[in-house]
mmCIF file of C-alpha atoms in Angstrom:
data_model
loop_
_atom_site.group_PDB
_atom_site.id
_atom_site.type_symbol
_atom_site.label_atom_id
_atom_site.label_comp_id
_atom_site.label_asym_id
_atom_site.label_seq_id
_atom_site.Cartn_x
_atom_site.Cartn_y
_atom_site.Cartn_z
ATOM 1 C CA UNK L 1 0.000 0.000 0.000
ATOM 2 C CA UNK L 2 0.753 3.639 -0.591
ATOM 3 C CA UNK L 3 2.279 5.481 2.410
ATOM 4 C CA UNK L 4 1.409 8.865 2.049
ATOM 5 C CA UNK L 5 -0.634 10.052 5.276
ATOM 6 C CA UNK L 6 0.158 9.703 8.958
ATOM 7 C CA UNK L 7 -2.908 7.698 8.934
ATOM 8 C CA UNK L 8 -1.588 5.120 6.129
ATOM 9 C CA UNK L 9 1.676 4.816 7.810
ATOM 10 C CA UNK L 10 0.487 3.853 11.344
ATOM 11 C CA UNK L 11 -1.640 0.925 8.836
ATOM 12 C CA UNK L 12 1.540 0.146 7.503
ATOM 13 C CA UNK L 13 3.796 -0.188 10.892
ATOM 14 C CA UNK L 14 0.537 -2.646 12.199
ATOM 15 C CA UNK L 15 0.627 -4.284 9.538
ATOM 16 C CA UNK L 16 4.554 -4.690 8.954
ATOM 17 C CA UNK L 17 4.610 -5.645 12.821
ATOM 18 C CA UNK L 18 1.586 -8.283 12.730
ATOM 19 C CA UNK L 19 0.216 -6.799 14.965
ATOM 20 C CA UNK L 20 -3.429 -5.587 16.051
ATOM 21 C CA UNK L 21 -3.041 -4.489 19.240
ATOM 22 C CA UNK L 22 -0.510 -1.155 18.811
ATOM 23 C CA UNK L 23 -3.623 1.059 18.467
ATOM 24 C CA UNK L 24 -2.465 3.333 20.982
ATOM 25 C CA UNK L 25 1.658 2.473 20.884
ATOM 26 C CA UNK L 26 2.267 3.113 17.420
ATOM 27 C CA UNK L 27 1.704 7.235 17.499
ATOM 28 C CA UNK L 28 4.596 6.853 19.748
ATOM 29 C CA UNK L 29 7.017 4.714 17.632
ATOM 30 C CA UNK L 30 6.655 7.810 15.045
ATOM 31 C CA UNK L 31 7.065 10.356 17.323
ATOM 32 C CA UNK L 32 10.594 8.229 18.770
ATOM 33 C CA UNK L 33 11.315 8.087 15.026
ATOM 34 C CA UNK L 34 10.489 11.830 14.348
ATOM 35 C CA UNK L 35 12.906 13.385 17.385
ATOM 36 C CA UNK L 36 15.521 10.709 15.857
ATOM 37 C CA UNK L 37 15.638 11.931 12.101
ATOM 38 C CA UNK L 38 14.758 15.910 13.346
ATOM 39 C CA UNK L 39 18.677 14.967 15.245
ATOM 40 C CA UNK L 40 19.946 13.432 12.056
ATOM 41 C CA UNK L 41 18.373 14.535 8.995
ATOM 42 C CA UNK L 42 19.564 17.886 7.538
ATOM 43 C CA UNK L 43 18.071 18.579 3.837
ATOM 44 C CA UNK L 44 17.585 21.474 1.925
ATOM 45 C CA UNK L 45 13.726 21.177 1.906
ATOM 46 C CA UNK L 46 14.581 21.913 5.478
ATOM 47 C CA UNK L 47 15.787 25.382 4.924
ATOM 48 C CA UNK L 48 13.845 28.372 5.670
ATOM 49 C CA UNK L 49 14.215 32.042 5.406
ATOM 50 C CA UNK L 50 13.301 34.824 7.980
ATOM 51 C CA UNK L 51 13.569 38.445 8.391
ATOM 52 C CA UNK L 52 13.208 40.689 11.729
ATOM 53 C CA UNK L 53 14.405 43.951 12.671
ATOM 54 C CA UNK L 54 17.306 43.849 14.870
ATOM 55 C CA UNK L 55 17.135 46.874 16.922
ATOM 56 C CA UNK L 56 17.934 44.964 20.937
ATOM 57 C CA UNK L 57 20.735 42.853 21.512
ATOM 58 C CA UNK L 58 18.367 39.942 22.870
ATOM 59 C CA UNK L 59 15.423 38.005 20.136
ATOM 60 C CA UNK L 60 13.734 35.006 20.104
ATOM 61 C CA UNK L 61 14.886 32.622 17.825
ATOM 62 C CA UNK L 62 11.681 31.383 14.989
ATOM 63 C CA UNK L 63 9.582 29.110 16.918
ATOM 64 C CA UNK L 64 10.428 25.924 14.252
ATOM 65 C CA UNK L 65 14.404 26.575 14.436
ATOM 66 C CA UNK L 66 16.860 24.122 14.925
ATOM 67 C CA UNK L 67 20.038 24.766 13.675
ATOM 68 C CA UNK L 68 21.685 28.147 11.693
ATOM 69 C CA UNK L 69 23.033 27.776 8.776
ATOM 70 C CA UNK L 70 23.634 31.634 7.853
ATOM 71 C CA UNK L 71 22.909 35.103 10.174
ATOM 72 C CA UNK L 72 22.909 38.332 8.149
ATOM 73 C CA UNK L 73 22.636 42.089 8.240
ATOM 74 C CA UNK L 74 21.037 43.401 4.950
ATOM 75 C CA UNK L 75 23.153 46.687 5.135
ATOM 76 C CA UNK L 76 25.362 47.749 1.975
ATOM 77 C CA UNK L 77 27.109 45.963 1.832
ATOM 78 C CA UNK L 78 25.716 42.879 3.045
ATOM 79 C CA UNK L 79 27.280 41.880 7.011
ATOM 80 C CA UNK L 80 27.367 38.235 7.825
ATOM 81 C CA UNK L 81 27.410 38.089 11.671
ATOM 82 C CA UNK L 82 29.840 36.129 13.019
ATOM 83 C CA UNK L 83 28.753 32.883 15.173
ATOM 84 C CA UNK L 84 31.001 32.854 18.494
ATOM 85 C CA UNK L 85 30.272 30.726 21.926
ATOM 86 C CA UNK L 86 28.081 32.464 24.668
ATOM 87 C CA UNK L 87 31.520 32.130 27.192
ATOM 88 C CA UNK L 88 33.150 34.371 23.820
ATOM 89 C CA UNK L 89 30.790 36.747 23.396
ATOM 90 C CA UNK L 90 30.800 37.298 27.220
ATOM 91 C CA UNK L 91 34.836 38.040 26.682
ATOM 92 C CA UNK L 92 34.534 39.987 24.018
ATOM 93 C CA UNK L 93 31.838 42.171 25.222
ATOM 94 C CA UNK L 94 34.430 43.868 27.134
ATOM 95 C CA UNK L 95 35.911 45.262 23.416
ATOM 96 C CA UNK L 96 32.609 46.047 22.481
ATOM 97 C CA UNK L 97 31.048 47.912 25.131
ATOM 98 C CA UNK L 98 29.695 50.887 22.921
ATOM 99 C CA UNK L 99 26.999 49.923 20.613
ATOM 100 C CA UNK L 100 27.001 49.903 17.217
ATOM 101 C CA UNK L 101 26.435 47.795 13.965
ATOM 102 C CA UNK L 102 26.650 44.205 15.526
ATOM 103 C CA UNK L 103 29.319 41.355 14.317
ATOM 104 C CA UNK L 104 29.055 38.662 16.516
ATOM 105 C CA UNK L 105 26.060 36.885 17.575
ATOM 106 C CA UNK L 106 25.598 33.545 19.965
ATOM 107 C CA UNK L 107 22.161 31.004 21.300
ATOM 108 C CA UNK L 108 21.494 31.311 24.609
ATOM 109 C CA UNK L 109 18.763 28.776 25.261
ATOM 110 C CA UNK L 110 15.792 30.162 23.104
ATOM 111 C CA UNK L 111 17.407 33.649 22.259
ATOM 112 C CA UNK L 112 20.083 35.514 20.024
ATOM 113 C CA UNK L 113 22.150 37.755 21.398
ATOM 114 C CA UNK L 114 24.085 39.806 19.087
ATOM 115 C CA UNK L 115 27.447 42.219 19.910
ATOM 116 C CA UNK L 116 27.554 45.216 19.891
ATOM 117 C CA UNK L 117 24.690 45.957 21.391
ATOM 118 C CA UNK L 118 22.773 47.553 17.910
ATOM 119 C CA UNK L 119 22.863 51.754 17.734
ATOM 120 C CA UNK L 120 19.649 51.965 15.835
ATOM 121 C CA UNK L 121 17.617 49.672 13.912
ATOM 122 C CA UNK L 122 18.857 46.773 11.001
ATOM 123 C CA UNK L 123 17.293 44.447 8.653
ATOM 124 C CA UNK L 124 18.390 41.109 9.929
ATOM 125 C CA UNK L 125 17.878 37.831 7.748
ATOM 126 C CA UNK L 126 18.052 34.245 9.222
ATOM 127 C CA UNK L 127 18.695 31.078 6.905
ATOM 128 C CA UNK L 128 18.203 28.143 8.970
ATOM 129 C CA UNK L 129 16.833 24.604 9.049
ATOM 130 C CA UNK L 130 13.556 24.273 10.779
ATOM 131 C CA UNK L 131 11.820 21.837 12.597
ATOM 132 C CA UNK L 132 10.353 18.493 10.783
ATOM 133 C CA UNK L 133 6.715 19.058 11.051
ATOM 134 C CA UNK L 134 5.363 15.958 13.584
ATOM 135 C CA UNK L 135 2.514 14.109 11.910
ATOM 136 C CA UNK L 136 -0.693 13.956 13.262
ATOM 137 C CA UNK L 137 -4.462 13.852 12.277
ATOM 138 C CA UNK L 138 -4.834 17.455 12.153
ATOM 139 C CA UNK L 139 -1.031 17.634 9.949
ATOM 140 C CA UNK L 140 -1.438 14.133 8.334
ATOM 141 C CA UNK L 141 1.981 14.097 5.851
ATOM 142 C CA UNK L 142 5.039 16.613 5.808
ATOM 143 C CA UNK L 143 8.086 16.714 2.974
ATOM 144 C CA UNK L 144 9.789 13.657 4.406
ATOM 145 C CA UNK L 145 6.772 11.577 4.400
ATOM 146 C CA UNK L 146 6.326 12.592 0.957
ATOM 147 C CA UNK L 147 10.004 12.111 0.153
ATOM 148 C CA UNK L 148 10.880 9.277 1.653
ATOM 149 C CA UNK L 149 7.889 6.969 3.063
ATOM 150 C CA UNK L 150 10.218 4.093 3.611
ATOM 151 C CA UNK L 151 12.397 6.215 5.934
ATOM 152 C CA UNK L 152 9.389 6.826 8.029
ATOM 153 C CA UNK L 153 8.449 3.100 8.111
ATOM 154 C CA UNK L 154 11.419 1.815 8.862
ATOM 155 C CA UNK L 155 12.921 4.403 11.493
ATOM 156 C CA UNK L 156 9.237 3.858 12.859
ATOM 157 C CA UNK L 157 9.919 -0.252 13.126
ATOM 158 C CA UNK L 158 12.771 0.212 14.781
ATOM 159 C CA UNK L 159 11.667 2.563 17.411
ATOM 160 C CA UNK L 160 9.038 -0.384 18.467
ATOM 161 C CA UNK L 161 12.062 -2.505 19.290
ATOM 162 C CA UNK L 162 12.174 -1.501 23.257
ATOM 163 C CA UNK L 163 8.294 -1.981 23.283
ATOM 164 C CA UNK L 164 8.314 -5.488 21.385
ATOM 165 C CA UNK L 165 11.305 -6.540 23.314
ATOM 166 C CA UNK L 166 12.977 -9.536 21.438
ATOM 167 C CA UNK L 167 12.590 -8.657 17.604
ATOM 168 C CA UNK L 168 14.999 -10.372 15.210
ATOM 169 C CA UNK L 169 13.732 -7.879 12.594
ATOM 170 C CA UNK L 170 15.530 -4.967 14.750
ATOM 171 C CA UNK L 171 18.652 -4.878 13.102
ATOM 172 C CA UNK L 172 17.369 -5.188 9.692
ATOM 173 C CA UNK L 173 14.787 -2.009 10.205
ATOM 174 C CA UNK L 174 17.498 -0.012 12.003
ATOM 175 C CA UNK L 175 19.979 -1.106 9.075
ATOM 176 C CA UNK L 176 17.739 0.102 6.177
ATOM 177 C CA UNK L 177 16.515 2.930 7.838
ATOM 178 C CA UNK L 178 20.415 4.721 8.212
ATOM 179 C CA UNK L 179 21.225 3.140 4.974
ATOM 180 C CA UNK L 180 17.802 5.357 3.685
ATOM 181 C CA UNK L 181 19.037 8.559 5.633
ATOM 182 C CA UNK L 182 22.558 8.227 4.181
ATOM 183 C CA UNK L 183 21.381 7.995 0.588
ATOM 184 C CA UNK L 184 19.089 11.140 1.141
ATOM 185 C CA UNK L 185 22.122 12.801 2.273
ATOM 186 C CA UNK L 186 24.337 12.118 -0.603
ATOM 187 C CA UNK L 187 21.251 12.555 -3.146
ATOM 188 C CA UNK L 188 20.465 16.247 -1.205
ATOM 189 C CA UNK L 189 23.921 16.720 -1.593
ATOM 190 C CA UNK L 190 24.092 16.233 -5.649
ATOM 191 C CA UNK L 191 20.967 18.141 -6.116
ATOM 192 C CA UNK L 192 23.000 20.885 -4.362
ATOM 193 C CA UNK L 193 25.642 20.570 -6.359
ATOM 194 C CA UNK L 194 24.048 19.486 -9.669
ATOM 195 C CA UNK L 195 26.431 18.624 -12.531
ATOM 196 C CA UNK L 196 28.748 21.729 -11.702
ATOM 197 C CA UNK L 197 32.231 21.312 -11.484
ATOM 198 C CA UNK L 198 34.126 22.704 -7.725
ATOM 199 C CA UNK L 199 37.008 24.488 -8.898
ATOM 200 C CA UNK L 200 39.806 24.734 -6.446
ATOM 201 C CA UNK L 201 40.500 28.079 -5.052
ATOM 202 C CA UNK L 202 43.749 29.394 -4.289
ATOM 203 C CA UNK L 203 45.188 31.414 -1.502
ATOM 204 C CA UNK L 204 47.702 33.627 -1.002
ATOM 205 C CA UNK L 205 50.064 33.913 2.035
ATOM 206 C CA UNK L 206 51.679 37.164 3.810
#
């Protein structure tokens, strides 16, 4: 059968693990399997644009964030902010005491903080990978579902190992499932590339 809805795939894991009486256990093998590939799984149909005005030197991060890829001020020319460690940015606030245009920025638990603290107000843009959507009746598929059914299935299987105790099908599900994530990796990774050719790029010293 077709796996294409959170409702088909919770079929397809009864059905895959004989069983009839995971009614209420297999919603929690996907969302096992979901915080698994939301560690592992970095795509581009992950990647997400947003735009704020950066005008304090604390700002939530977007609410489906999970990792930055690129931090920006859309001044002219263009300032890419520089990502340091919170115990850096505390050592180099000492430089920076004045504001001014920030450089640096840092996470602190569910917050930017940028340095210097910002002398007026600046276009800021955010590229980052957000959040896999979790499935659920009221958000029944998401990209990866679409994508890649059989990674769902499979990385859902294996997260019923602890439940189902002794299953000699674990190692098999948990085999094709990273085998699966690895080839979406390296096939994301040629449709970023394409058919270009990397050129090497020389440096100068002194």
């Amino acid at each position: 059968m077709a796996i294409t809805t959170y409702s088909e795939l919770r079929t397809a894991v009864a059905d895959w693990l004989n069983r009839s009486d995971l009614t209420a256990a297999i919603p929690n093998f996907i969302s096992l399997a979901e915080a698994q590939m939301s560690r592992q799984i970095r795509h581009r149909k992950m990647v997400t644009r947003a735009t704020a005005t950066m005008d304090t030197p604390y700002f939530a991060v977007p609410a489906d964030w999970k990792e930055t890829i690129r931090f920006q001020l859309n001044t002219n020319p263009i300032t890419p902010l520089l990502y340091v460690t919170p115990e850096q940015l505390l050592e180099d606030s000492y430089s920076y005491s004045s504001a001014g245009q920030p450089l640096f920025f840092t996470t602190v638990g569910q917050q930017f903080e940028v340095l210097p603290q910002p002398d007026g107000s600046y276009d800021a843009e955010l590229l980052y990978y957000a959040k896999l959507t979790p499935l659920s009746d009221a958000a029944p598929t998401n990209w990866l579902l679409t994508e890649s059914p059989d990674i769902y299935l499979y990385g859902t299987l294996a997260q019923s190992a602890p439940y189902l105790k002794e299953d000699e099908r674990t190692a098999i599900w948990t085999s094709l499932y990273e085998k699966l994530v690895e080839d979406m990796r390296i096939a994301d990774e040629r449709a970023r590339i394409g058919s270009s050719k990397l050129k090497p790029r020389i440096r100068t010293f002194g």
